[in-house]
Amino acid sequence: MKITLDADRCCAAGQCVLIAPEVFDQRDEDGVVVLLDAEPPAGQHDAVREAAAVCPAAVIEVRA
Amino acid sequence: MTGLPIAVVGASAAGLAAAEALRRFGWRGPLTLIGDEPHLPYDRPPLSKQLLQGAWAPEKLLLRTADQLAPLDLDLRLGTRATGLDVAGRTLTLDGDVGVSPLAQGRERGTLRCAGVIIATGVAARTLPGADRIAGVHTLRTLDDALALRGRLANGGTPGSEGVAAGGGGRRLVIVGNGVLGCEAAAVARELGHEVTLVGIEATPMAAAVGTEVGELLAEEHRARGVRLLTGAVDGFETAPADPAGGGDRRVTAVRLAHGGTPAGEGRASGGVAAGGGGAEGRLLPADLVLLAIGSRPGVDWLDDPALDTGDGLRCDAYCAAAPGVYAAGDVARWDHPVHGRPLRFEHRMNATEQGMAAARNLLAELAAEASGPAGATAAAGAEAAAPAPERRPFAPVPYFWSDQYAVKLQAYGLTAGADRVETTVLDRAARRALALYGRDRSAVGVLAAGLPPRQVRALRAVVAAPLPWEEARERIAAALAAG
Protein backbone atom coordinates (compact mmCIF):
# COMPACT_ATOMS: atom_id res chain seq x y z
CA MET A 1 0.00 0.00 0.00
CA LYS A 2 1.21 3.47 -0.87
CA ILE A 3 -0.49 6.61 0.42
CA THR A 4 -0.34 10.03 -1.14
CA LEU A 5 -1.89 13.22 0.21
CA ASP A 6 -3.17 16.37 -1.39
CA ALA A 7 -2.63 18.25 1.87
CA ASP A 8 -3.41 21.57 0.22
CA ARG A 9 -7.06 20.55 0.17
CA CYS A 10 -7.14 19.36 3.78
CA CYS A 11 -9.95 20.86 5.87
CA ALA A 12 -8.45 19.73 9.18
CA ALA A 13 -11.39 17.57 10.20
CA GLY A 14 -9.02 15.13 11.86
CA GLN A 15 -11.07 12.03 11.06
CA CYS A 16 -8.04 10.28 9.57
CA VAL A 17 -6.14 10.67 12.84
CA LEU A 18 -9.05 9.28 14.81
CA ILE A 19 -9.27 6.25 12.51
CA ALA A 20 -5.58 5.56 11.84
CA PRO A 21 -3.46 7.39 14.43
CA GLU A 22 -0.31 5.47 13.54
CA VAL A 23 -0.46 6.63 9.95
CA PHE A 24 -1.84 10.18 10.15
CA ASP A 25 -1.35 13.18 12.39
CA GLN A 26 -2.24 16.89 12.24
CA ARG A 27 -0.05 19.98 12.30
CA ASP A 28 -0.48 21.79 15.60
CA GLU A 29 -0.80 25.23 14.04
CA ASP A 30 -3.63 24.64 11.57
CA GLY A 31 -4.67 21.01 11.82
CA VAL A 32 -3.56 20.11 8.31
CA VAL A 33 -2.90 16.40 7.85
CA VAL A 34 0.60 14.98 8.28
CA LEU A 35 1.55 11.59 6.87
CA LEU A 36 3.49 9.53 9.41
CA ASP A 37 3.85 6.39 7.33
CA ALA A 38 3.38 6.42 3.56
CA GLU A 39 3.69 2.63 3.30
CA PRO A 40 2.03 1.27 6.41
CA PRO A 41 2.04 -2.43 7.37
CA ALA A 42 -0.86 -4.69 6.42
CA GLY A 43 -2.46 -4.37 9.82
CA GLN A 44 -3.17 -0.72 9.09
CA HIS A 45 -4.62 -1.13 5.62
CA ASP A 46 -8.27 -1.40 6.54
CA ALA A 47 -8.06 1.65 8.78
CA VAL A 48 -6.29 3.64 6.09
CA ARG A 49 -8.90 2.73 3.48
CA GLU A 50 -11.63 3.80 5.86
CA ALA A 51 -9.83 7.07 6.55
CA ALA A 52 -9.51 7.70 2.83
CA ALA A 53 -13.17 6.94 2.24
CA VAL A 54 -14.40 9.14 5.08
CA CYS A 55 -12.10 12.13 4.53
CA PRO A 56 -14.49 15.02 3.86
CA ALA A 57 -12.04 16.73 1.53
CA ALA A 58 -10.98 13.64 -0.41
CA VAL A 59 -7.36 14.34 0.43
CA ILE A 60 -6.09 10.79 0.90
CA GLU A 61 -5.29 8.62 -2.07
CA VAL A 62 -4.44 4.97 -1.56
CA ARG A 63 -2.79 2.75 -4.15
CA ALA A 64 -2.73 -0.99 -3.68
CA MET B 1 -31.19 -13.80 -14.89
CA THR B 2 -29.84 -10.47 -15.94
CA GLY B 3 -28.84 -8.37 -13.00
CA LEU B 4 -30.73 -5.16 -12.44
CA PRO B 5 -28.66 -2.13 -11.55
CA ILE B 6 -28.41 -0.35 -8.29
CA ALA B 7 -29.10 3.29 -9.05
CA VAL B 8 -27.67 6.11 -6.98
CA VAL B 9 -29.59 9.31 -7.61
CA GLY B 10 -27.43 12.33 -6.91
CA ALA B 11 -23.78 12.56 -7.92
CA SER B 12 -22.38 14.75 -5.18
CA ALA B 13 -20.49 13.69 -2.06
CA ALA B 14 -23.14 11.35 -0.65
CA GLY B 15 -23.95 9.73 -3.97
CA LEU B 16 -20.32 9.21 -4.86
CA ALA B 17 -19.59 7.75 -1.42
CA ALA B 18 -22.52 5.38 -1.83
CA ALA B 19 -21.39 4.27 -5.28
CA GLU B 20 -17.84 3.64 -4.12
CA ALA B 21 -19.01 1.82 -1.03
CA LEU B 22 -21.30 -0.42 -3.08
CA ARG B 23 -18.28 -1.58 -5.04
CA ARG B 24 -16.08 -1.85 -1.97
CA PHE B 25 -18.70 -3.94 -0.21
CA GLY B 26 -18.90 -6.31 -3.13
CA TRP B 27 -21.60 -5.17 -5.56
CA ARG B 28 -20.51 -6.45 -8.96
CA GLY B 29 -23.75 -5.84 -10.80
CA PRO B 30 -24.50 -2.78 -12.89
CA LEU B 31 -24.21 0.49 -11.03
CA THR B 32 -25.82 3.68 -12.28
CA LEU B 33 -24.91 7.09 -10.89
CA ILE B 34 -27.28 9.85 -11.88
CA GLY B 35 -26.47 13.53 -11.51
CA ASP B 36 -28.49 16.48 -12.75
CA GLU B 37 -25.45 18.74 -13.09
CA PRO B 38 -23.12 18.31 -16.05
CA HIS B 39 -20.02 18.15 -13.85
CA LEU B 40 -18.17 15.18 -12.44
CA PRO B 41 -18.79 14.84 -8.69
CA TYR B 42 -17.27 17.82 -6.91
CA ASP B 43 -16.95 19.09 -3.39
CA ARG B 44 -19.20 21.85 -2.10
CA PRO B 45 -17.62 23.28 1.07
CA PRO B 46 -14.87 25.07 -0.92
CA LEU B 47 -17.51 26.83 -3.05
CA SER B 48 -18.07 29.48 -0.38
CA LYS B 49 -14.40 29.59 0.57
CA GLN B 50 -11.45 28.79 -1.69
CA LEU B 51 -13.38 28.81 -4.96
CA LEU B 52 -15.25 32.04 -4.27
CA GLN B 53 -12.01 33.64 -3.19
CA GLY B 54 -10.36 32.68 -6.45
CA ALA B 55 -7.66 30.66 -4.71
CA TRP B 56 -8.77 27.37 -6.28
CA ALA B 57 -9.66 26.50 -9.83
CA PRO B 58 -12.84 24.47 -10.36
CA GLU B 59 -10.82 21.35 -11.20
CA LYS B 60 -9.52 21.29 -7.66
CA LEU B 61 -13.03 20.67 -6.39
CA LEU B 62 -13.42 17.39 -8.23
CA LEU B 63 -13.86 14.60 -5.72
CA ARG B 64 -12.51 12.11 -8.24
CA THR B 65 -10.89 12.47 -11.61
CA ALA B 66 -12.21 10.53 -14.59
CA ASP B 67 -9.29 8.13 -14.15
CA GLN B 68 -10.18 7.58 -10.51
CA LEU B 69 -13.79 6.88 -11.40
CA ALA B 70 -12.96 4.39 -14.14
CA PRO B 71 -12.38 1.36 -11.86
CA LEU B 72 -15.89 1.76 -10.46
CA ASP B 73 -17.31 0.78 -13.85
CA LEU B 74 -20.16 3.25 -13.46
CA ASP B 75 -23.01 3.84 -15.80
CA LEU B 76 -22.57 7.54 -15.18
CA ARG B 77 -25.45 9.71 -16.30
CA LEU B 78 -24.63 13.34 -15.82
CA GLY B 79 -26.99 16.06 -16.91
CA THR B 80 -29.76 13.64 -16.07
CA ARG B 81 -32.60 14.29 -13.70
CA ALA B 82 -34.67 11.68 -11.92
CA THR B 83 -38.28 12.77 -12.23
CA GLY B 84 -40.09 9.95 -10.49
CA LEU B 85 -39.74 6.78 -8.46
CA ASP B 86 -42.21 3.92 -8.32
CA VAL B 87 -41.30 2.44 -4.97
CA ALA B 88 -43.04 -0.92 -5.32
CA GLY B 89 -41.48 -1.51 -8.73
CA ARG B 90 -38.17 0.11 -7.79
CA THR B 91 -38.35 1.95 -11.08
CA LEU B 92 -36.96 5.40 -11.74
CA THR B 93 -38.14 7.82 -14.37
CA LEU B 94 -35.28 9.76 -15.91
CA ASP B 95 -35.07 12.88 -17.99
CA GLY B 96 -31.66 13.42 -19.41
CA ASP B 97 -29.72 15.56 -21.79
CA VAL B 98 -27.51 13.59 -24.06
CA GLY B 99 -23.80 14.09 -24.24
CA VAL B 100 -23.49 17.05 -21.93
CA SER B 101 -20.01 16.14 -20.77
CA PRO B 102 -17.22 13.90 -21.97
CA LEU B 103 -18.11 11.20 -19.48
CA ALA B 104 -21.85 11.40 -19.72
CA GLN B 105 -23.23 8.38 -21.43
CA GLY B 106 -26.34 10.43 -21.88
CA ARG B 107 -29.56 8.52 -22.04
CA GLU B 108 -32.81 9.77 -23.39
CA ARG B 109 -35.88 9.96 -21.29
CA GLY B 110 -37.07 6.67 -19.98
CA THR B 111 -37.48 4.39 -17.05
CA LEU B 112 -34.90 2.39 -15.22
CA ARG B 113 -35.89 -0.67 -13.23
CA CYS B 114 -33.50 -1.22 -10.36
CA ALA B 115 -32.49 -3.84 -7.82
CA GLY B 116 -32.18 -1.02 -5.33
CA VAL B 117 -32.08 2.75 -5.19
CA ILE B 118 -30.06 5.16 -3.07
CA ILE B 119 -31.40 8.69 -3.06
CA ALA B 120 -28.78 11.37 -2.52
CA THR B 121 -30.35 14.37 -4.19
CA GLY B 122 -29.16 16.82 -1.58
CA VAL B 123 -30.73 20.23 -1.21
CA ALA B 124 -31.33 23.21 -3.46
CA ALA B 125 -30.81 26.82 -2.51
CA ARG B 126 -33.92 28.64 -1.41
CA THR B 127 -34.59 31.84 -3.22
CA LEU B 128 -37.08 34.69 -3.24
CA PRO B 129 -39.93 35.13 -5.73
CA GLY B 130 -38.74 36.66 -8.96
CA ALA B 131 -35.11 36.78 -7.84
CA ASP B 132 -33.93 34.56 -10.66
CA ARG B 133 -34.97 37.22 -13.17
CA ILE B 134 -32.88 39.98 -11.61
CA ALA B 135 -29.29 40.35 -12.75
CA GLY B 136 -26.88 40.58 -9.84
CA VAL B 137 -28.95 38.45 -7.47
CA HIS B 138 -27.21 35.16 -6.79
CA THR B 139 -27.52 31.97 -4.82
CA LEU B 140 -24.60 29.77 -3.85
CA ARG B 141 -25.17 26.06 -3.96
CA THR B 142 -23.66 24.70 -7.15
CA LEU B 143 -20.35 25.10 -8.91
CA ASP B 144 -22.04 27.16 -11.60
CA ASP B 145 -23.57 29.42 -8.92
CA ALA B 146 -20.18 29.92 -7.31
CA LEU B 147 -18.43 30.63 -10.59
CA ALA B 148 -21.05 33.21 -11.51
CA LEU B 149 -20.72 35.02 -8.20
CA ARG B 150 -16.94 34.74 -8.28
CA GLY B 151 -16.93 36.32 -11.71
CA ARG B 152 -18.92 39.27 -10.45
CA LEU B 153 -16.72 39.70 -7.39
CA ALA B 154 -13.55 39.41 -9.44
CA ASN B 155 -14.50 41.85 -12.16
CA GLY B 156 -15.91 44.47 -9.90
CA GLY B 157 -19.47 43.28 -9.94
CA THR B 158 -20.62 44.74 -13.21
CA PRO B 159 -22.27 42.29 -15.56
CA GLY B 160 -20.10 41.87 -18.60
CA SER B 161 -17.15 43.88 -17.42
CA GLU B 162 -13.85 42.17 -17.93
CA GLY B 163 -10.19 42.37 -17.32
CA VAL B 164 -10.12 43.27 -13.65
CA ALA B 165 -8.21 40.76 -11.60
CA ALA B 166 -9.56 38.94 -8.57
CA GLY B 167 -9.74 41.28 -5.63
CA GLY B 168 -11.07 44.12 -7.74
CA GLY B 169 -13.08 45.09 -4.70
CA GLY B 170 -15.20 48.08 -4.13
CA ARG B 171 -18.61 46.71 -5.01
CA ARG B 172 -21.54 46.76 -2.65
CA LEU B 173 -22.53 43.21 -1.77
CA VAL B 174 -25.60 42.56 0.33
CA ILE B 175 -25.79 39.05 1.71
CA VAL B 176 -29.27 38.05 2.76
CA GLY B 177 -29.10 35.38 5.43
CA ASN B 178 -26.56 35.24 8.23
CA GLY B 179 -26.23 31.49 8.62
CA VAL B 180 -23.09 29.52 7.94
CA LEU B 181 -23.06 30.09 4.18
CA GLY B 182 -23.77 33.80 4.38
CA CYS B 183 -21.07 34.29 7.00
CA GLU B 184 -18.46 32.37 5.02
CA ALA B 185 -19.23 34.30 1.85
CA ALA B 186 -19.13 37.58 3.76
CA ALA B 187 -15.64 36.79 5.00
CA VAL B 188 -14.38 36.01 1.50
CA ALA B 189 -15.98 39.04 -0.12
CA ARG B 190 -14.65 41.33 2.58
CA GLU B 191 -11.16 39.94 2.12
CA LEU B 192 -11.52 40.70 -1.58
CA GLY B 193 -12.17 44.31 -0.65
CA HIS B 194 -15.88 44.61 -1.28
CA GLU B 195 -18.33 46.50 0.91
CA VAL B 196 -20.31 43.77 2.60
CA THR B 197 -23.61 44.02 4.42
CA LEU B 198 -24.88 40.90 6.13
CA VAL B 199 -28.63 40.94 6.75
CA GLY B 200 -30.38 38.28 8.78
CA ILE B 201 -33.66 37.74 10.53
CA GLU B 202 -31.68 36.52 13.51
CA ALA B 203 -29.92 39.27 15.42
CA THR B 204 -26.80 37.14 15.78
CA PRO B 205 -24.98 35.47 12.89
CA MET B 206 -25.12 31.68 12.89
CA ALA B 207 -27.13 31.71 16.11
CA ALA B 208 -29.37 28.89 14.93
CA ALA B 209 -26.35 26.66 14.41
CA VAL B 210 -24.10 27.59 17.30
CA GLY B 211 -26.05 29.73 19.77
CA THR B 212 -25.83 33.42 20.49
CA GLU B 213 -22.53 33.58 22.40
CA VAL B 214 -20.40 31.90 19.76
CA GLY B 215 -22.41 33.78 17.17
CA GLU B 216 -21.60 37.07 18.86
CA LEU B 217 -17.92 36.19 18.88
CA LEU B 218 -18.19 35.69 15.12
CA ALA B 219 -20.12 38.93 14.81
CA GLU B 220 -17.26 40.76 16.51
CA GLU B 221 -14.82 39.29 14.03
CA HIS B 222 -16.98 40.31 11.07
CA ARG B 223 -17.39 43.84 12.43
CA ALA B 224 -13.68 44.13 13.10
CA ARG B 225 -13.09 43.22 9.46
CA GLY B 226 -15.55 45.85 8.32
CA VAL B 227 -18.69 43.86 7.58
CA ARG B 228 -21.88 45.72 8.34
CA LEU B 229 -24.37 43.56 10.23
CA LEU B 230 -28.08 44.24 10.12
CA THR B 231 -31.15 42.53 11.48
CA GLY B 232 -34.17 42.54 9.24
CA ALA B 233 -36.35 40.75 6.76
CA VAL B 234 -36.08 41.32 3.04
CA ASP B 235 -39.14 42.69 1.34
CA GLY B 236 -37.86 42.85 -2.20
CA PHE B 237 -35.42 44.44 -4.60
CA GLU B 238 -35.04 47.74 -6.37
CA THR B 239 -33.95 47.34 -9.94
CA ALA B 240 -32.85 49.34 -12.93
CA PRO B 241 -33.09 48.46 -16.61
CA ALA B 242 -30.41 46.21 -17.95
CA ASP B 243 -27.42 47.81 -19.56
CA PRO B 244 -28.41 48.87 -23.08
CA ALA B 245 -25.85 46.53 -24.51
CA GLY B 246 -26.90 43.70 -22.26
CA GLY B 247 -30.50 43.49 -23.28
CA GLY B 248 -31.18 40.99 -20.53
CA ASP B 249 -32.80 41.05 -17.13
CA ARG B 250 -33.17 44.16 -15.02
CA ARG B 251 -30.28 44.53 -12.61
CA VAL B 252 -30.44 44.95 -8.87
CA THR B 253 -29.70 48.35 -7.35
CA ALA B 254 -30.88 47.87 -3.78
CA VAL B 255 -32.36 45.46 -1.27
CA ARG B 256 -35.56 46.60 0.39
CA LEU B 257 -36.10 45.64 4.02
CA ALA B 258 -39.52 45.05 5.48
CA HIS B 259 -39.15 46.77 8.84
CA GLY B 260 -36.29 49.12 8.43
CA GLY B 261 -33.49 46.96 9.64
CA THR B 262 -31.53 47.69 12.71
CA PRO B 263 -27.82 47.40 13.28
CA ALA B 264 -27.23 44.02 14.90
CA GLY B 265 -25.70 44.25 18.35
CA GLU B 266 -26.57 47.80 19.42
CA GLY B 267 -23.82 49.82 21.00
CA ARG B 268 -20.91 48.04 19.39
CA ALA B 269 -18.40 49.39 16.97
CA SER B 270 -19.90 49.20 13.53
CA GLY B 271 -16.69 48.56 11.65
CA GLY B 272 -15.23 50.32 8.69
CA VAL B 273 -17.99 50.33 6.12
CA ALA B 274 -19.95 53.51 5.94
CA ALA B 275 -23.68 53.05 6.28
CA GLY B 276 -25.73 54.68 3.58
CA GLY B 277 -29.22 56.05 3.60
CA GLY B 278 -29.00 58.62 6.40
CA GLY B 279 -32.04 58.62 8.66
CA ALA B 280 -33.66 55.80 6.78
CA GLU B 281 -30.60 53.67 7.26
CA GLY B 282 -31.26 50.03 6.54
CA ARG B 283 -34.61 50.48 4.88
CA LEU B 284 -33.04 50.47 1.46
CA LEU B 285 -29.62 48.90 1.11
CA PRO B 286 -27.86 49.96 -2.08
CA ALA B 287 -26.42 46.91 -3.77
CA ASP B 288 -24.46 46.07 -6.87
CA LEU B 289 -24.66 42.41 -5.99
CA VAL B 290 -26.89 40.31 -3.75
CA LEU B 291 -26.29 36.85 -2.40
CA LEU B 292 -29.33 35.00 -1.13
CA ALA B 293 -28.14 32.61 1.58
CA ILE B 294 -31.51 31.89 3.12
CA GLY B 295 -31.36 28.16 3.52
CA SER B 296 -32.27 25.25 1.34
CA ARG B 297 -34.98 22.87 0.26
CA PRO B 298 -34.38 19.10 0.32
CA GLY B 299 -34.41 17.62 -3.17
CA VAL B 300 -37.59 15.60 -2.79
CA ASP B 301 -39.94 17.36 -5.22
CA TRP B 302 -39.55 14.54 -7.72
CA LEU B 303 -40.60 11.89 -5.21
CA ASP B 304 -44.36 11.65 -5.43
CA ASP B 305 -44.90 8.01 -4.46
CA PRO B 306 -47.24 8.02 -1.46
CA ALA B 307 -45.13 5.27 0.09
CA LEU B 308 -42.55 7.92 0.89
CA ASP B 309 -42.68 10.61 3.57
CA THR B 310 -41.05 13.72 2.14
CA GLY B 311 -41.76 16.28 4.82
CA ASP B 312 -38.46 18.07 5.53
CA GLY B 313 -36.36 15.61 3.55
CA LEU B 314 -36.88 11.95 2.85
CA ARG B 315 -37.89 10.16 6.02
CA CYS B 316 -35.88 7.04 6.74
CA ASP B 317 -35.56 4.51 9.51
CA ALA B 318 -32.41 4.01 11.56
CA TYR B 319 -30.90 2.02 8.68
CA CYS B 320 -31.39 4.89 6.22
CA ALA B 321 -34.17 2.96 4.49
CA ALA B 322 -37.13 4.96 3.20
CA ALA B 323 -38.90 1.86 1.81
CA PRO B 324 -37.90 -1.69 0.88
CA GLY B 325 -34.90 -1.43 -1.42
CA VAL B 326 -34.93 2.38 -1.27
CA TYR B 327 -32.35 4.18 0.86
CA ALA B 328 -31.30 7.78 1.30
CA ALA B 329 -28.11 9.55 2.28
CA GLY B 330 -26.71 13.01 2.79
CA ASP B 331 -28.48 16.36 3.03
CA VAL B 332 -31.77 14.95 1.78
CA ALA B 333 -32.10 12.16 4.35
CA ARG B 334 -33.97 12.53 7.63
CA TRP B 335 -33.39 9.41 9.61
CA ASP B 336 -33.88 8.09 13.13
CA HIS B 337 -30.56 8.59 14.80
CA PRO B 338 -30.43 5.63 17.19
CA VAL B 339 -28.40 7.45 19.83
CA HIS B 340 -30.32 10.72 19.82
CA GLY B 341 -33.71 9.09 19.54
CA ARG B 342 -35.32 11.45 17.08
CA PRO B 343 -35.26 12.02 13.34
CA LEU B 344 -32.36 14.21 12.24
CA ARG B 345 -31.22 15.70 8.97
CA PHE B 346 -27.80 17.23 8.50
CA GLU B 347 -26.42 19.39 5.74
CA HIS B 348 -22.89 18.60 6.83
CA ARG B 349 -20.16 17.46 4.53
CA MET B 350 -18.99 14.67 6.79
CA ASN B 351 -22.46 13.23 7.09
CA ALA B 352 -22.79 12.98 3.33
CA THR B 353 -19.90 10.58 3.06
CA GLU B 354 -20.65 8.57 6.16
CA GLN B 355 -24.31 8.19 5.36
CA GLY B 356 -23.59 7.30 1.75
CA MET B 357 -21.44 4.46 2.98
CA ALA B 358 -24.01 3.35 5.53
CA ALA B 359 -26.86 3.36 3.03
CA ALA B 360 -24.76 1.32 0.60
CA ARG B 361 -23.93 -1.28 3.22
CA ASN B 362 -27.49 -1.62 4.39
CA LEU B 363 -28.95 -1.81 0.90
CA LEU B 364 -26.56 -4.60 -0.01
CA ALA B 365 -27.44 -6.44 3.18
CA GLU B 366 -31.11 -6.17 2.33
CA LEU B 367 -30.58 -7.37 -1.25
CA ALA B 368 -28.55 -10.31 -0.01
CA ALA B 369 -31.32 -11.24 2.39
CA GLU B 370 -33.87 -10.97 -0.43
CA ALA B 371 -31.76 -13.20 -2.62
CA SER B 372 -31.49 -15.92 -0.02
CA GLY B 373 -35.00 -15.58 1.33
CA PRO B 374 -38.19 -17.32 0.21
CA ALA B 375 -39.10 -14.37 -1.97
CA GLY B 376 -35.80 -14.55 -3.79
CA ALA B 377 -37.31 -13.80 -7.16
CA THR B 378 -36.03 -10.27 -7.10
CA ALA B 379 -32.50 -11.39 -6.37
CA ALA B 380 -29.99 -9.58 -8.45
CA ALA B 381 -27.01 -11.26 -9.98
CA GLY B 382 -24.78 -8.66 -8.40
CA ALA B 383 -25.90 -9.56 -4.93
CA GLU B 384 -25.30 -13.24 -5.51
CA ALA B 385 -21.78 -12.54 -6.56
CA ALA B 386 -21.14 -10.29 -3.59
CA ALA B 387 -18.77 -11.02 -0.77
CA PRO B 388 -20.29 -12.42 2.42
CA ALA B 389 -23.30 -10.28 3.08
CA PRO B 390 -22.80 -7.40 5.45
CA GLU B 391 -25.40 -7.07 8.14
CA ARG B 392 -27.65 -4.05 8.33
CA ARG B 393 -26.52 -1.61 10.96
CA PRO B 394 -28.23 1.46 12.36
CA PHE B 395 -26.50 4.62 11.20
CA ALA B 396 -25.23 6.30 14.36
CA PRO B 397 -22.55 8.84 13.52
CA VAL B 398 -21.13 11.52 15.75
CA PRO B 399 -22.15 14.53 13.67
CA TYR B 400 -19.33 16.88 12.73
CA PHE B 401 -19.21 20.22 11.02
CA TRP B 402 -16.71 22.95 10.47
CA SER B 403 -16.76 26.51 9.22
CA ASP B 404 -13.91 28.80 8.19
CA GLN B 405 -14.28 32.56 8.40
CA TYR B 406 -11.17 34.70 8.10
CA ALA B 407 -8.66 32.85 10.28
CA VAL B 408 -11.36 31.50 12.58
CA LYS B 409 -12.07 27.79 12.31
CA LEU B 410 -15.11 26.41 14.07
CA GLN B 411 -15.40 22.68 14.59
CA ALA B 412 -18.33 21.00 16.26
CA TYR B 413 -19.24 17.47 17.22
CA GLY B 414 -22.68 16.22 18.08
CA LEU B 415 -25.78 18.41 18.02
CA THR B 416 -25.37 22.15 18.37
CA ALA B 417 -28.60 23.27 16.71
CA GLY B 418 -31.80 23.11 18.70
CA ALA B 419 -30.05 23.20 22.06
CA ASP B 420 -32.02 24.26 25.12
CA ARG B 421 -28.85 25.00 27.05
CA VAL B 422 -25.54 26.44 25.88
CA GLU B 423 -22.52 27.16 28.01
CA THR B 424 -19.80 29.10 26.24
CA THR B 425 -16.33 29.62 27.61
CA VAL B 426 -14.43 32.36 25.85
CA LEU B 427 -10.78 31.46 26.29
CA ASP B 428 -9.34 34.42 24.38
CA ARG B 429 -11.73 37.01 23.02
CA ALA B 430 -9.23 38.77 20.77
CA ALA B 431 -8.08 35.49 19.22
CA ARG B 432 -11.68 34.22 19.00
CA ARG B 433 -10.77 31.13 20.98
CA ALA B 434 -13.76 29.56 22.61
CA LEU B 435 -15.38 26.34 23.62
CA ALA B 436 -19.10 25.73 23.92
CA LEU B 437 -21.18 22.89 25.28
CA TYR B 438 -24.72 22.32 23.99
CA GLY B 439 -27.46 20.53 25.89
CA ARG B 440 -30.92 19.22 25.37
CA ASP B 441 -33.22 17.61 27.88
CA ARG B 442 -30.60 17.90 30.63
CA SER B 443 -27.93 16.05 28.65
CA ALA B 444 -24.89 17.39 26.86
CA VAL B 445 -25.29 16.58 23.17
CA GLY B 446 -22.85 18.83 21.32
CA VAL B 447 -19.55 20.60 21.67
CA LEU B 448 -17.89 23.32 19.60
CA ALA B 449 -14.31 24.51 19.51
CA ALA B 450 -12.96 27.70 17.99
CA GLY B 451 -9.25 28.22 17.72
CA LEU B 452 -8.21 25.16 19.71
CA PRO B 453 -5.28 22.91 18.74
CA PRO B 454 -6.20 19.78 16.77
CA ARG B 455 -5.36 17.36 19.55
CA GLN B 456 -7.82 19.02 21.88
CA VAL B 457 -10.49 19.23 19.22
CA ARG B 458 -10.24 15.52 18.49
CA ALA B 459 -10.52 14.71 22.18
CA LEU B 460 -13.86 16.50 22.34
CA ARG B 461 -15.50 14.06 19.97
CA ALA B 462 -15.79 11.27 22.52
CA VAL B 463 -17.47 13.57 25.02
CA VAL B 464 -20.61 13.92 22.91
CA ALA B 465 -20.62 10.57 21.10
CA ALA B 466 -23.80 9.93 23.07
CA PRO B 467 -25.88 12.21 25.30
CA LEU B 468 -24.06 12.62 28.59
CA PRO B 469 -25.11 14.13 31.93
CA TRP B 470 -24.19 17.80 31.85
CA GLU B 471 -21.76 17.82 34.78
CA GLU B 472 -19.98 14.72 33.56
CA ALA B 473 -19.55 16.30 30.14
CA ARG B 474 -18.03 19.40 31.70
CA GLU B 475 -15.56 17.32 33.66
CA ARG B 476 -14.56 15.33 30.62
CA ILE B 477 -14.06 18.49 28.58
CA ALA B 478 -11.85 19.95 31.29
CA ALA B 479 -9.82 16.73 31.31
CA ALA B 480 -9.55 16.75 27.52
CA LEU B 481 -8.30 20.33 27.51
CA ALA B 482 -5.83 19.70 30.33
CA ALA B 483 -4.44 16.66 28.54
CA GLY B 484 -3.97 18.61 25.32
Coordinates of N, CA and C in Angstrom, one line a residue, chain A residues 10-31:
Chain A
C10 N -6.7 19.9 2.5 CA -7.1 19.4 3.8 C -8.0 20.4 4.5
C11 N -9.1 20.0 5.1 CA -10.0 20.9 5.9 C -9.8 20.7 7.4
A12 N -8.8 19.9 7.8 CA -8.5 19.7 9.2 C -9.5 19.1 10.0
A13 N -10.3 18.2 9.4 CA -11.4 17.6 10.2 C -10.8 16.6 11.2
G14 N -9.7 16.0 10.9 CA -9.0 15.1 11.9 C -9.6 13.7 11.9
Q15 N -10.5 13.4 11.0 CA -11.1 12.0 11.1 C -10.0 11.0 10.8
C16 N -9.1 11.3 9.9 CA -8.0 10.3 9.6 C -7.2 9.9 10.8
V17 N -7.0 10.9 11.6 CA -6.1 10.7 12.8 C -6.9 9.8 13.8
L18 N -8.2 10.1 13.9 CA -9.0 9.3 14.8 C -9.1 7.8 14.4
I19 N -9.1 7.6 13.0 CA -9.3 6.3 12.5 C -7.9 5.5 12.4
A20 N -6.9 6.2 12.0 CA -5.6 5.6 11.8 C -4.5 6.4 12.4
P21 N -4.4 6.5 13.8 CA -3.5 7.4 14.4 C -2.0 7.0 14.2
E22 N -1.7 5.8 13.8 CA -0.3 5.5 13.5 C 0.1 5.9 12.1
V23 N -0.8 6.3 11.3 CA -0.5 6.6 9.9 C -0.6 8.1 9.7
F24 N -1.6 8.8 10.4 CA -1.8 10.2 10.1 C -1.7 11.0 11.4
D25 N -1.3 12.2 11.3 CA -1.3 13.2 12.4 C -1.8 14.5 11.8
Q26 N -1.9 15.5 12.7 CA -2.2 16.9 12.2 C -1.2 17.9 12.7
R27 N -0.9 18.9 11.9 CA 0.0 20.0 12.3 C -0.7 20.8 13.4
D28 N 0.1 21.1 14.4 CA -0.5 21.8 15.6 C -1.0 23.2 15.2
E29 N -0.4 23.8 14.3 CA -0.8 25.2 14.0 C -2.1 25.4 13.3
D30 N -2.4 24.5 12.4 CA -3.6 24.6 11.6 C -4.4 23.3 11.4
G31 N -3.9 22.3 11.9 CA -4.7 21.0 11.8 C -4.5 20.3 10.5

